[in-house]
mmCIF file of C-alpha atoms and ligand atoms in Angstrom:
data_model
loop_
_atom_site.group_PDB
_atom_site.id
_atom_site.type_symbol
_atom_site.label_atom_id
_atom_site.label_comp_id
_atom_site.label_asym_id
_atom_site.label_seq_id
_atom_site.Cartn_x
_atom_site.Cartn_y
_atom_site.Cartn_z
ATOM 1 C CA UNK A 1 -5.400 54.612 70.760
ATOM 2 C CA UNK A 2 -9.033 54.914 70.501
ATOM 3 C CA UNK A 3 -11.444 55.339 67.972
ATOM 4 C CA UNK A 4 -15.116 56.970 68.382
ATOM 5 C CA UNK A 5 -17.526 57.105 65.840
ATOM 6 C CA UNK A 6 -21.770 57.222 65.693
ATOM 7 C CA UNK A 7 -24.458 55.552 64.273
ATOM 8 C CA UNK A 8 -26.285 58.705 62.855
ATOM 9 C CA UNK A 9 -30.091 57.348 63.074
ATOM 10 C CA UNK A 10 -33.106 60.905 63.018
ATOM 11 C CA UNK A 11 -33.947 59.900 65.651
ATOM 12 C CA UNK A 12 -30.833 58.003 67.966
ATOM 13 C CA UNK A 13 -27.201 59.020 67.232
ATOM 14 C CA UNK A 14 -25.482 56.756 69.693
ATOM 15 C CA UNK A 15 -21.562 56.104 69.519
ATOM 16 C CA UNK A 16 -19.211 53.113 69.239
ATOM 17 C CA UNK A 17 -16.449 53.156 70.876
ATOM 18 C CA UNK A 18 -13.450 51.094 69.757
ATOM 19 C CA UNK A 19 -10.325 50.864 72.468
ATOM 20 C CA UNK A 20 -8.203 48.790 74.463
ATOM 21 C CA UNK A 21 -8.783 48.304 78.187
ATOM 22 C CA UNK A 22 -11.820 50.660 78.330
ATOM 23 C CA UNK A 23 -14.557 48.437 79.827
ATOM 24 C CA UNK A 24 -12.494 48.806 83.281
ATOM 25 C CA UNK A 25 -13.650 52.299 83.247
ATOM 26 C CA UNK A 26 -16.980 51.169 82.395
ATOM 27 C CA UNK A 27 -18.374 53.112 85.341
ATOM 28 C CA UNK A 28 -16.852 56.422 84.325
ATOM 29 C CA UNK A 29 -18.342 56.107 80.872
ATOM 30 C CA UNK A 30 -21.821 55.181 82.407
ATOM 31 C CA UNK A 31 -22.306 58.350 84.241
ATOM 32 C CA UNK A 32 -22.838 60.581 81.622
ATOM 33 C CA UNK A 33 -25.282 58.367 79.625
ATOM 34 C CA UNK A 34 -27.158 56.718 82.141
ATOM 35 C CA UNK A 35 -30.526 58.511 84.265
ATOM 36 C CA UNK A 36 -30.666 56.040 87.056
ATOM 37 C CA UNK A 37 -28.007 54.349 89.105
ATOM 38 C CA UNK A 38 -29.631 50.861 89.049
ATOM 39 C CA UNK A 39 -28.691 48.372 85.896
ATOM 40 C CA UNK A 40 -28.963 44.956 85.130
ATOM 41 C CA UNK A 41 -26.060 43.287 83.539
ATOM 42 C CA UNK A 42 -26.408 39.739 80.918
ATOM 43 C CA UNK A 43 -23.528 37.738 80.173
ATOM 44 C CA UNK A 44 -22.967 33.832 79.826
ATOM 45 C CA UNK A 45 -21.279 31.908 81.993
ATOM 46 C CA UNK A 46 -18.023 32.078 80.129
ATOM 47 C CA UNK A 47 -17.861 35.648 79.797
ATOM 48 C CA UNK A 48 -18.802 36.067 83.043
ATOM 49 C CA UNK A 49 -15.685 34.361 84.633
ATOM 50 C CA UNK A 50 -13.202 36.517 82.476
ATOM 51 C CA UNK A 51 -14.762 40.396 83.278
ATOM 52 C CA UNK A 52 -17.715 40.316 85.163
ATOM 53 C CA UNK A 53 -15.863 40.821 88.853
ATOM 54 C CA UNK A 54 -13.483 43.396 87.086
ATOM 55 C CA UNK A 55 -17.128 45.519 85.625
ATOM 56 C CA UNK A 56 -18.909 45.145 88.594
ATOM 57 C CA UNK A 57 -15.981 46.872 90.293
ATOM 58 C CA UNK A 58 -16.036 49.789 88.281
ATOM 59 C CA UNK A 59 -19.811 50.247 88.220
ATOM 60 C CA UNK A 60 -19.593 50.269 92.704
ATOM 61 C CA UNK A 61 -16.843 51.955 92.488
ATOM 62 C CA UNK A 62 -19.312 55.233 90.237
ATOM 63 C CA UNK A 63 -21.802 54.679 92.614
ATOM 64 C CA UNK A 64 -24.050 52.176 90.394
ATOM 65 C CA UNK A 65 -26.390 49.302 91.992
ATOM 66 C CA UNK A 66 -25.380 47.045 89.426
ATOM 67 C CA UNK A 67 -26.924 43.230 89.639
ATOM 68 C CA UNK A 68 -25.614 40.394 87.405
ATOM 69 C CA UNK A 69 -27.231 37.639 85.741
ATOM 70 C CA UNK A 70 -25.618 34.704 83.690
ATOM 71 C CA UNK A 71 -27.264 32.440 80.703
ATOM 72 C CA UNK A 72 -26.081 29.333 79.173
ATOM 73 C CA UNK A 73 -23.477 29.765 76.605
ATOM 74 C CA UNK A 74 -24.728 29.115 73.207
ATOM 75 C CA UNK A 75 -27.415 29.789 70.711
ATOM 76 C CA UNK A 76 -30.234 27.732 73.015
ATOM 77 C CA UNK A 77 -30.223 30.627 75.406
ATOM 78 C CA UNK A 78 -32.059 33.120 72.177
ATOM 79 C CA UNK A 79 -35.273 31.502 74.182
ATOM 80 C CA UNK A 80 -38.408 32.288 75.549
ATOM 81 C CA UNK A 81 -36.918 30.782 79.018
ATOM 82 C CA UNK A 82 -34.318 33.117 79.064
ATOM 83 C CA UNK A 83 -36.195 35.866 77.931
ATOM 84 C CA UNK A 84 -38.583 35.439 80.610
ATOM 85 C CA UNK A 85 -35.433 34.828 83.007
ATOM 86 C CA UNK A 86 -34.736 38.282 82.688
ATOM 87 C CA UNK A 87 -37.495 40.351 82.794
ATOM 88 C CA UNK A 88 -38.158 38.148 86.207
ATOM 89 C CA UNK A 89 -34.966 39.164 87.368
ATOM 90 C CA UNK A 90 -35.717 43.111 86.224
ATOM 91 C CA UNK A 91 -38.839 42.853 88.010
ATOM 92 C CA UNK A 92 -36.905 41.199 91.102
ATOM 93 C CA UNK A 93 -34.173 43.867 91.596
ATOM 94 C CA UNK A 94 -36.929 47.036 90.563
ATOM 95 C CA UNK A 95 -35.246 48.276 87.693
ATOM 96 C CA UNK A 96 -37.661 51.088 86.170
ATOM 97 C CA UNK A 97 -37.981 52.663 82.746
ATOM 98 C CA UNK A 98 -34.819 54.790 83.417
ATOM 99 C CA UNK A 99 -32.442 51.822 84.430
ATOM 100 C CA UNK A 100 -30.060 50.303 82.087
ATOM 101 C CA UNK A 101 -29.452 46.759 81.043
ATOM 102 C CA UNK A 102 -25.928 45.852 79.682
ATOM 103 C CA UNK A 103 -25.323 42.845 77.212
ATOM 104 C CA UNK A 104 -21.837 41.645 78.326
ATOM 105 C CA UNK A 105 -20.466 38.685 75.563
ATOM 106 C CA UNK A 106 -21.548 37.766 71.566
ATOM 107 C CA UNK A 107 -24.145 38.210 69.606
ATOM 108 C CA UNK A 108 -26.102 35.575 71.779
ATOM 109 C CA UNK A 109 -26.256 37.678 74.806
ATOM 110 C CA UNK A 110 -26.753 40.797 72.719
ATOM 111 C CA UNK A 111 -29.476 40.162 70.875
ATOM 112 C CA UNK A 112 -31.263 38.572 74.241
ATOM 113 C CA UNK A 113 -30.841 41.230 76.391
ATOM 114 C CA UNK A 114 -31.758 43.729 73.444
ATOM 115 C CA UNK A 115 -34.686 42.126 73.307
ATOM 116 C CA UNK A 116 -35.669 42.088 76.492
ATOM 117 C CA UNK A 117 -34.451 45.893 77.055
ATOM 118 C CA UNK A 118 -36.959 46.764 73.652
ATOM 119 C CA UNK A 119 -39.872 44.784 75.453
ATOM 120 C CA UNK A 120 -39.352 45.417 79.367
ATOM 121 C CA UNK A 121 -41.677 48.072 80.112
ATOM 122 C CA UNK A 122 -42.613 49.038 76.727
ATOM 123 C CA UNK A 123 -38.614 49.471 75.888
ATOM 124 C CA UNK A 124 -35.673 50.708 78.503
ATOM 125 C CA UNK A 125 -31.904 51.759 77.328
ATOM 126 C CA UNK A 126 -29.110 48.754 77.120
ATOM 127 C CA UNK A 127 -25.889 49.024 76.020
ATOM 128 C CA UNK A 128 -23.595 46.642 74.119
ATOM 129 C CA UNK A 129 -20.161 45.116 75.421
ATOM 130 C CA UNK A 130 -19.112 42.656 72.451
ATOM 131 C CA UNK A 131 -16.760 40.745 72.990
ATOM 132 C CA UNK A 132 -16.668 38.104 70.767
ATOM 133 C CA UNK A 133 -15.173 39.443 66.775
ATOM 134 C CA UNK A 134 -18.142 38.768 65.405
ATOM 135 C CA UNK A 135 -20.601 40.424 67.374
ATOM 136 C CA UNK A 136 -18.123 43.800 67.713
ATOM 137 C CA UNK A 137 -17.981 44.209 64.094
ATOM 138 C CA UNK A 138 -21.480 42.710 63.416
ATOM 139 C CA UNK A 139 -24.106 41.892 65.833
ATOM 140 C CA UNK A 140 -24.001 44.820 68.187
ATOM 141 C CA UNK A 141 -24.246 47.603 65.844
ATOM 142 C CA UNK A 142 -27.364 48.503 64.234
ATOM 143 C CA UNK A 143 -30.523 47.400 67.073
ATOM 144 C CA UNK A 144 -31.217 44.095 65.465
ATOM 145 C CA UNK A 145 -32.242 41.831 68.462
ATOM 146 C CA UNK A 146 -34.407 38.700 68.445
ATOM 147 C CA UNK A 147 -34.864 35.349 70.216
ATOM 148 C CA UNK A 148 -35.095 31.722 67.804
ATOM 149 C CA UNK A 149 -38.528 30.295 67.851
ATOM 150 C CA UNK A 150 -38.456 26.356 67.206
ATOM 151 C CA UNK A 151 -39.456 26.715 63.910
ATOM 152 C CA UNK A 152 -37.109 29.476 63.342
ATOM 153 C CA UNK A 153 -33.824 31.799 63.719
ATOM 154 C CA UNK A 154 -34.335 35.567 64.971
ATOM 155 C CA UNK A 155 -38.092 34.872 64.146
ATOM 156 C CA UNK A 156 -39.528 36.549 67.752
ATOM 157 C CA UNK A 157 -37.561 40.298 67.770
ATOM 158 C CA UNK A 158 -37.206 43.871 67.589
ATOM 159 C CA UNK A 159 -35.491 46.704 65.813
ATOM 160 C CA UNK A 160 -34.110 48.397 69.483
ATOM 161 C CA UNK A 161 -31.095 50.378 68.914
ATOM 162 C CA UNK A 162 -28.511 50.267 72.337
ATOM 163 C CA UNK A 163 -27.166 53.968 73.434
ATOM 164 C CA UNK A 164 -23.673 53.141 73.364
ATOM 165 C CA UNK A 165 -21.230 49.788 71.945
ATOM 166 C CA UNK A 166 -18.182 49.583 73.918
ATOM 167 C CA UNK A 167 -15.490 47.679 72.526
ATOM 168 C CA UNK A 168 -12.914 46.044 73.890
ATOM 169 C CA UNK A 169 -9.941 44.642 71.864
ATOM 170 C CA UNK A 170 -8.581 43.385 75.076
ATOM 171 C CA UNK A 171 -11.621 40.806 75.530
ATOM 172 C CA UNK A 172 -10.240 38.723 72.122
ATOM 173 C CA UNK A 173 -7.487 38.182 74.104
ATOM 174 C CA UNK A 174 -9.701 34.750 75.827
ATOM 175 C CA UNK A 175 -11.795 33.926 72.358
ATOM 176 C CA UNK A 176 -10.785 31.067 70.988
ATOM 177 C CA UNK A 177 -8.902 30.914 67.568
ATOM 178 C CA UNK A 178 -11.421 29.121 66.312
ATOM 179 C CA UNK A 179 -14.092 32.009 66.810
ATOM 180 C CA UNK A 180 -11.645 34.544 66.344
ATOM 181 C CA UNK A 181 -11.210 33.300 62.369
ATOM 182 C CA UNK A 182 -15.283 33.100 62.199
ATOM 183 C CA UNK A 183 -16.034 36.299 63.506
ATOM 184 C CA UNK A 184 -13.379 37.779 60.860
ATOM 185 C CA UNK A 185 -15.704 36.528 57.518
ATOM 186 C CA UNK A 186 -17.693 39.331 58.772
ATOM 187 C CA UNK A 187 -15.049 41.637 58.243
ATOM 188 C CA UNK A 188 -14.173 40.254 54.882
ATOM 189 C CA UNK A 189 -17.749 39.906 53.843
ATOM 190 C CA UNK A 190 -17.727 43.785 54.615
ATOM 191 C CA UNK A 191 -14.826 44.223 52.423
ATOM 192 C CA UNK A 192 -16.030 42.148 49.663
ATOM 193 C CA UNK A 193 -19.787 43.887 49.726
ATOM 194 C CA UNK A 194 -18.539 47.866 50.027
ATOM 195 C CA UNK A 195 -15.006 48.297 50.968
ATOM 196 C CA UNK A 196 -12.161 47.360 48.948
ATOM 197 C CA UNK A 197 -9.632 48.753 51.708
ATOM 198 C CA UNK A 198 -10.913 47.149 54.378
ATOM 199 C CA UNK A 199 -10.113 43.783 52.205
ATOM 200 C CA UNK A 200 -6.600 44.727 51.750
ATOM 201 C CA UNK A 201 -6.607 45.751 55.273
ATOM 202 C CA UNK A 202 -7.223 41.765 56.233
ATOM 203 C CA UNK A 203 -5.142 40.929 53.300
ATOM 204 C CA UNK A 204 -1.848 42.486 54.022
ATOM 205 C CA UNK A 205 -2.104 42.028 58.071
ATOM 206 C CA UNK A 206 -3.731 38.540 58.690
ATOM 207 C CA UNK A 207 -0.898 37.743 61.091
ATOM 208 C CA UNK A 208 -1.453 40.765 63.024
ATOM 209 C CA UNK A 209 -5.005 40.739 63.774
ATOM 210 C CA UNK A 210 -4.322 36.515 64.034
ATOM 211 C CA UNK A 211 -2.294 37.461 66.851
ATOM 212 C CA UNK A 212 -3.970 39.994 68.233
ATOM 213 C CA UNK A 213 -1.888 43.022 67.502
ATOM 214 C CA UNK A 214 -3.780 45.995 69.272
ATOM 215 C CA UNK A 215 -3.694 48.677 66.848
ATOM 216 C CA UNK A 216 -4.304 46.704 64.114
ATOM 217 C CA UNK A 217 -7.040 45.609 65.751
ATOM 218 C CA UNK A 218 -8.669 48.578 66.959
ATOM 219 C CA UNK A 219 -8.154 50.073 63.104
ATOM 220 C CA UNK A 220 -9.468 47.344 61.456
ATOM 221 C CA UNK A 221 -13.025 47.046 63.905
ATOM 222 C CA UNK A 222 -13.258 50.738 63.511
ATOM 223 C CA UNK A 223 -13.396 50.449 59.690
ATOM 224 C CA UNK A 224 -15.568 47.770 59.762
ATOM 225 C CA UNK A 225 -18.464 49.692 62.115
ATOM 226 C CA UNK A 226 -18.106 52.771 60.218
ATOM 227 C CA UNK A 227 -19.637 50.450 57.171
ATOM 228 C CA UNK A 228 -22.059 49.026 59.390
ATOM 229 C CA UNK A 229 -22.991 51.685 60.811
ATOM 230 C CA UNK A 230 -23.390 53.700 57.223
ATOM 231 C CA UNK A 231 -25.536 50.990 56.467
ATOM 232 C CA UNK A 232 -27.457 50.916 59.320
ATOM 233 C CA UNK A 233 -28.098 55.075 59.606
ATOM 234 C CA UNK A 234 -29.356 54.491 55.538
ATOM 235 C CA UNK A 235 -31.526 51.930 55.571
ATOM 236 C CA UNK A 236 -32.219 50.994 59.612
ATOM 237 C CA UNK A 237 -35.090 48.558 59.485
ATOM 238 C CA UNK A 238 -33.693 46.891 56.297
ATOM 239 C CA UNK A 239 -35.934 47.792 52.854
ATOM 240 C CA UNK A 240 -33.494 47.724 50.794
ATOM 241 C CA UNK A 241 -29.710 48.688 51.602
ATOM 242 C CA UNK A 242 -29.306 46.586 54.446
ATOM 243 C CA UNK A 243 -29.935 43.586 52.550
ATOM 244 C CA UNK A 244 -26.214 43.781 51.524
ATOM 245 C CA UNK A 245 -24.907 42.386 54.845
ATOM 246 C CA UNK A 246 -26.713 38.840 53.690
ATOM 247 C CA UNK A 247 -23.622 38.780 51.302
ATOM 248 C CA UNK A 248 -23.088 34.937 51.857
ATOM 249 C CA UNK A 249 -25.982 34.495 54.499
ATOM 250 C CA UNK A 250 -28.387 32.730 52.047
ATOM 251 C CA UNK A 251 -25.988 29.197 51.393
ATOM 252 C CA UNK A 252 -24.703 29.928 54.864
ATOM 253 C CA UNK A 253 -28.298 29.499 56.718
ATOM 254 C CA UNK A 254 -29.174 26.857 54.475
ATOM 255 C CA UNK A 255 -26.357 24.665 56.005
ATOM 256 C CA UNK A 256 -26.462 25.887 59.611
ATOM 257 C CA UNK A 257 -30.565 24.785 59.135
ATOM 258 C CA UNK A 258 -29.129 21.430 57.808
ATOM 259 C CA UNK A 259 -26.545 21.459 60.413
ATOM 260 C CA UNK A 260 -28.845 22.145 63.419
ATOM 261 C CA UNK A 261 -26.764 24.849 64.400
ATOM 262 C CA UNK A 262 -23.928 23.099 66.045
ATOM 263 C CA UNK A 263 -21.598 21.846 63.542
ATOM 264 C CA UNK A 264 -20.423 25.091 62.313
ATOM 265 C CA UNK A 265 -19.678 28.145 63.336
ATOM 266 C CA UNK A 266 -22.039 30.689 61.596
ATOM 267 C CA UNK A 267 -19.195 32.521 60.077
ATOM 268 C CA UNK A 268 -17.705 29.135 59.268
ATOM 269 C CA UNK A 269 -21.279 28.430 57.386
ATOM 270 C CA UNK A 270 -21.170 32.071 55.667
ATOM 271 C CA UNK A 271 -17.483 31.758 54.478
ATOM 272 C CA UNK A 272 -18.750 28.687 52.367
ATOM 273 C CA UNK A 273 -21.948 30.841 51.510
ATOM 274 C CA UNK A 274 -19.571 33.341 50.190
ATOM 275 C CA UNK A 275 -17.348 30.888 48.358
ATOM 276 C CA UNK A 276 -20.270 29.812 47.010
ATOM 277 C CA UNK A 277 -22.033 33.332 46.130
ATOM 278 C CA UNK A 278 -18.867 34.184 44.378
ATOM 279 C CA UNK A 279 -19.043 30.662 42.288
ATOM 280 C CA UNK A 280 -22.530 31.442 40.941
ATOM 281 C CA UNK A 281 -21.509 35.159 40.151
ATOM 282 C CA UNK A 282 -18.729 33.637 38.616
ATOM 283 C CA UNK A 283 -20.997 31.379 36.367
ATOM 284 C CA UNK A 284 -23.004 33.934 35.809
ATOM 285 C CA UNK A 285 -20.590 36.121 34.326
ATOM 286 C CA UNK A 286 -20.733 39.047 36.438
ATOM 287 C CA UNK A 287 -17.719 38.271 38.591
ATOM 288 C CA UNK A 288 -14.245 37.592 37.466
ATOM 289 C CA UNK A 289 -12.240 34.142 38.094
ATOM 290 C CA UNK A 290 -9.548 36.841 39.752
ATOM 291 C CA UNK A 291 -11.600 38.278 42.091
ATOM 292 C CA UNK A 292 -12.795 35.152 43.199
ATOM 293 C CA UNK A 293 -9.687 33.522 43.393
ATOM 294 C CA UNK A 294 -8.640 36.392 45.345
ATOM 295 C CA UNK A 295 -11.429 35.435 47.426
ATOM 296 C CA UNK A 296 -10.784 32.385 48.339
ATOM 297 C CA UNK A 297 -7.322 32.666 48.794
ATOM 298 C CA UNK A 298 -7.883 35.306 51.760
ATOM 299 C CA UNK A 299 -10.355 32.719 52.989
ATOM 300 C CA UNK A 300 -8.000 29.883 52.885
ATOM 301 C CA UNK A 301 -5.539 32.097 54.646
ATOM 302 C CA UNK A 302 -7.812 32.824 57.470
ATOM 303 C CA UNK A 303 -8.084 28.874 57.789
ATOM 304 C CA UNK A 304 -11.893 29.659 56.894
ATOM 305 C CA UNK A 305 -13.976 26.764 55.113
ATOM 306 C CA UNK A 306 -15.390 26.910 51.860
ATOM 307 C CA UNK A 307 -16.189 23.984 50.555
ATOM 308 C CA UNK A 308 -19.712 22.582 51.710
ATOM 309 C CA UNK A 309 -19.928 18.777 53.516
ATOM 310 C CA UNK A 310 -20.392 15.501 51.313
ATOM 311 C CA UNK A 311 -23.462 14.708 53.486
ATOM 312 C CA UNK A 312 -25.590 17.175 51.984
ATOM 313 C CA UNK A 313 -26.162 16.937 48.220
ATOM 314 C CA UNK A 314 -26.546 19.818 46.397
ATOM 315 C CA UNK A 315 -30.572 19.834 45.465
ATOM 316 C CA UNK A 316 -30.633 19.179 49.875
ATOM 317 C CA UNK A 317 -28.965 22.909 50.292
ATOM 318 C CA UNK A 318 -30.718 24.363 47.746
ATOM 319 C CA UNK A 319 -33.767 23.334 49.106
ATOM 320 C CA UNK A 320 -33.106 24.254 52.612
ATOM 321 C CA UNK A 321 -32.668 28.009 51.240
ATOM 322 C CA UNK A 322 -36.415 27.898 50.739
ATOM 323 C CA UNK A 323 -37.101 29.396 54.108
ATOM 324 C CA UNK A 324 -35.886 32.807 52.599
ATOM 325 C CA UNK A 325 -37.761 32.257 49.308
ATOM 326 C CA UNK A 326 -40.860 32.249 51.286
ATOM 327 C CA UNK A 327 -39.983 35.299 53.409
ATOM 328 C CA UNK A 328 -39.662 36.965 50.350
ATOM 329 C CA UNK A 329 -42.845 36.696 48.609
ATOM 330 C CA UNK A 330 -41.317 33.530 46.760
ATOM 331 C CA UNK A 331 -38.584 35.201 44.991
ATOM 332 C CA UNK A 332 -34.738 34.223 46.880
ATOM 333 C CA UNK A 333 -32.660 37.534 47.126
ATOM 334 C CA UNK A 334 -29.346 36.817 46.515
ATOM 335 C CA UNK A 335 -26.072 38.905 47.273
ATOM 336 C CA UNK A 336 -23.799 38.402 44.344
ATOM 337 C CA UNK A 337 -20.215 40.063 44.179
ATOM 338 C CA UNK A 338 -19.526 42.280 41.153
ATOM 339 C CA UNK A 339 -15.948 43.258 41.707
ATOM 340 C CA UNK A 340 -14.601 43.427 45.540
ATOM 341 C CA UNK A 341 -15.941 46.285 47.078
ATOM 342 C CA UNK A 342 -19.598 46.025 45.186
ATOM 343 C CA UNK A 343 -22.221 43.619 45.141
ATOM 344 C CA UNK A 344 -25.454 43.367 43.292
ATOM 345 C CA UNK A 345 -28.893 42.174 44.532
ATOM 346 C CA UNK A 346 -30.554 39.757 42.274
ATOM 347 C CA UNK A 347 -34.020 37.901 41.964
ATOM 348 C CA UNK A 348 -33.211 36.504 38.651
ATOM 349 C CA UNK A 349 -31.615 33.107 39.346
ATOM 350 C CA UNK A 350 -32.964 29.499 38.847
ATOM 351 C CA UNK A 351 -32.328 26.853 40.867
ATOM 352 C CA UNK A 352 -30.663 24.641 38.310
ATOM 353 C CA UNK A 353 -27.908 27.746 38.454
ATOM 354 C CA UNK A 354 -27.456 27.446 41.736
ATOM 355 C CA UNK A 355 -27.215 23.439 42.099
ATOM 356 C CA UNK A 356 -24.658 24.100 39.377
ATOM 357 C CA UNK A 357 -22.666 26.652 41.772
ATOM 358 C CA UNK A 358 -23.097 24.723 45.084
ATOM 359 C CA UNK A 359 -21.632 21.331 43.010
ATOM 360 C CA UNK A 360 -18.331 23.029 42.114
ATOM 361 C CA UNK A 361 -17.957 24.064 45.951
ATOM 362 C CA UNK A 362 -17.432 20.459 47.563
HETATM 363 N N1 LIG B 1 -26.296 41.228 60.886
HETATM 364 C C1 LIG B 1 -26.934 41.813 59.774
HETATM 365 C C2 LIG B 1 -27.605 43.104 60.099
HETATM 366 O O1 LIG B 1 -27.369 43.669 61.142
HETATM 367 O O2 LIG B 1 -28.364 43.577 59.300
#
């Protein structure tokens, strides 16, 4: 089975392809979509050791001059060193403004080597090769790229939409659990922001997408792009609409900030921003206790945190979500559930609402 749909932008329809086994014919799919035969490829170096011999073999095998580059695995390679590793190495083996670069691995890798595709000679294609959860039904759909800056996540970037996300259900197959349950709050978060079915969907078959059942799988990514990529073709450079997929984001980037980024997981941090989202809507009577009971239990299920750590008290998280506040003209834009499947965007609460809400979640 395989599923195809598009992100339907004026001026870029590109498809995402969801499948099993399909990046080994990674150089059939190429030949069609790309206008020269040389390409750069980005992974890390954990990636690399699971599919970069078995891509590279496919791209010779179509006739492509395909070089390979590997960064350090984790979020300290979104920096200007890396960033400047590849274009050096796109200067080295001559790419030119028809070549291709191709971000193998998660959202690290994709949103590096989508920035440096959007900047490397005023902007050259890329495609995206999740293959991390999280970054097939998240980060590689929609053109956001960006390296961190030290004072800052995703503060250096560019809205540079890929021609083509490839995705491979077989590449969960060497994630760890561990990511595996973090990239699936994005799912949920989907479900709980726009698409009751898709909940149920994670509801009634935890087990099978826990242990990797292939059509299950492929069904359940599928959904979830087709809502991203709605999103994406309404509101691309994110006025308004797109501000939905912070469902949970706000609490969540307040902790990974207090966290320094490697303690948690950032789904783990956003499944305890959602928690604690659905707390305050809660409180604020806009939400029922059902619903966010309902919540939480598929949370606990998916062995997902929710409950934030005694280190931090709650006026220290609260105050941490500042960085938003200023980012938006001093007013904090929070995601609130109404019902699953619908959330609301608010600018109306106080911070003594919020301490309240982020005390009941320890
Ligand atoms: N990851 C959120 C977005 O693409 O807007």
């Amino acid at each position: 089975m395989e599923k195809t749909l598009h992100v339907e932008l004026k001026e870029n329809r590109y498809p995402i392809i969801v499948g099993a086994g399909n990046i080994t014919r990674i150089g059939e799919c190429l030949k069609s979509l790309s206008k020269s035969t040389k390409m750069l490829i980005v992974t890390d170096t954990s990636v690399h050791q699971h599919y970069a011999p078995m891509i590279l073999w496919s791209l010779k095998h179509a006739d492509f001059d395909a070089a390979l580059m590997e960064v350090p695995v984790g979020e300290s390679s979104k920096s200007l060193e890396q960033f400047a590793r590849i274009q050096d190495r796109l200067i080295e083996h001559q790419l030119d403004r028809s070549s291709l670069l191709i971000a193998l691995g998660g959202g690290v890798v994709g949103d590096l080597t989508g920035f440096a595709a959007a900047v490397y000679m005023r902007g050259i294609d890329y495609i995206q090769i999740p293959t991390t959860l999280q970054a097939q039904v998240d980060a590689s759909v929609g053109g956001k790229t960006a390296i961190n800056h030290v004072k800052g996540k995703n503060l250096i970037g560019a809205f540079h939409q890929p021609k083509l996300v490839l995705i491979d259900v077989d590449t969960l197959n060497t994630l760890p659990q561990r990511d595996l349950r973090a990239g699936l709050i994005e799912v949920i978060k989907m479900g709980v922001i726009r698409d009751e079915y898709l909940f149920e969907m994670v509801e009634e078959n935890l087990d099978g997408i826990l242990d990797l059942d292939t059509e299950t799988l492929i069904e359940m990514i599928a959904r979830a792009c087709a809502n991203k990529a709605d999103i994406v073709a309404k509101d691309e450079r994110e006025s308004n609409l797109r501000v939905v997929l912070n469902y949970g984001h706000t609490f969540g980037h307040a902790l990974e900030t207090l966290t320094h980024y490697d303690e948690l997981r950032h789904g783990e941090a956003v499944s305890i921003g959602m928690n604690c989202a659905a707390r305050l809507a809660v409180n604020l009577g806009m939400f029922s206790e059902f619903d966010y009971e309902r919540q939480r239990k598929l949370l606990d299920q998916a062995k997902l945190p929710v409950t934030f750590p005694s280190s931090f008290t709650p006026k220290a998280i609260c105050d941490a979500m500042s960085y938003d506040k200023k980012a938006l003209d001093g007013k904090l834009r929070l995601i609130l559930p109404a019902h699953i499947g619908e959330v609301v965007i608010r600018d109306d609460v106080t911070d003594t609402e919020i301490i309240e809400a982020i005390s009941q979640c320890y």
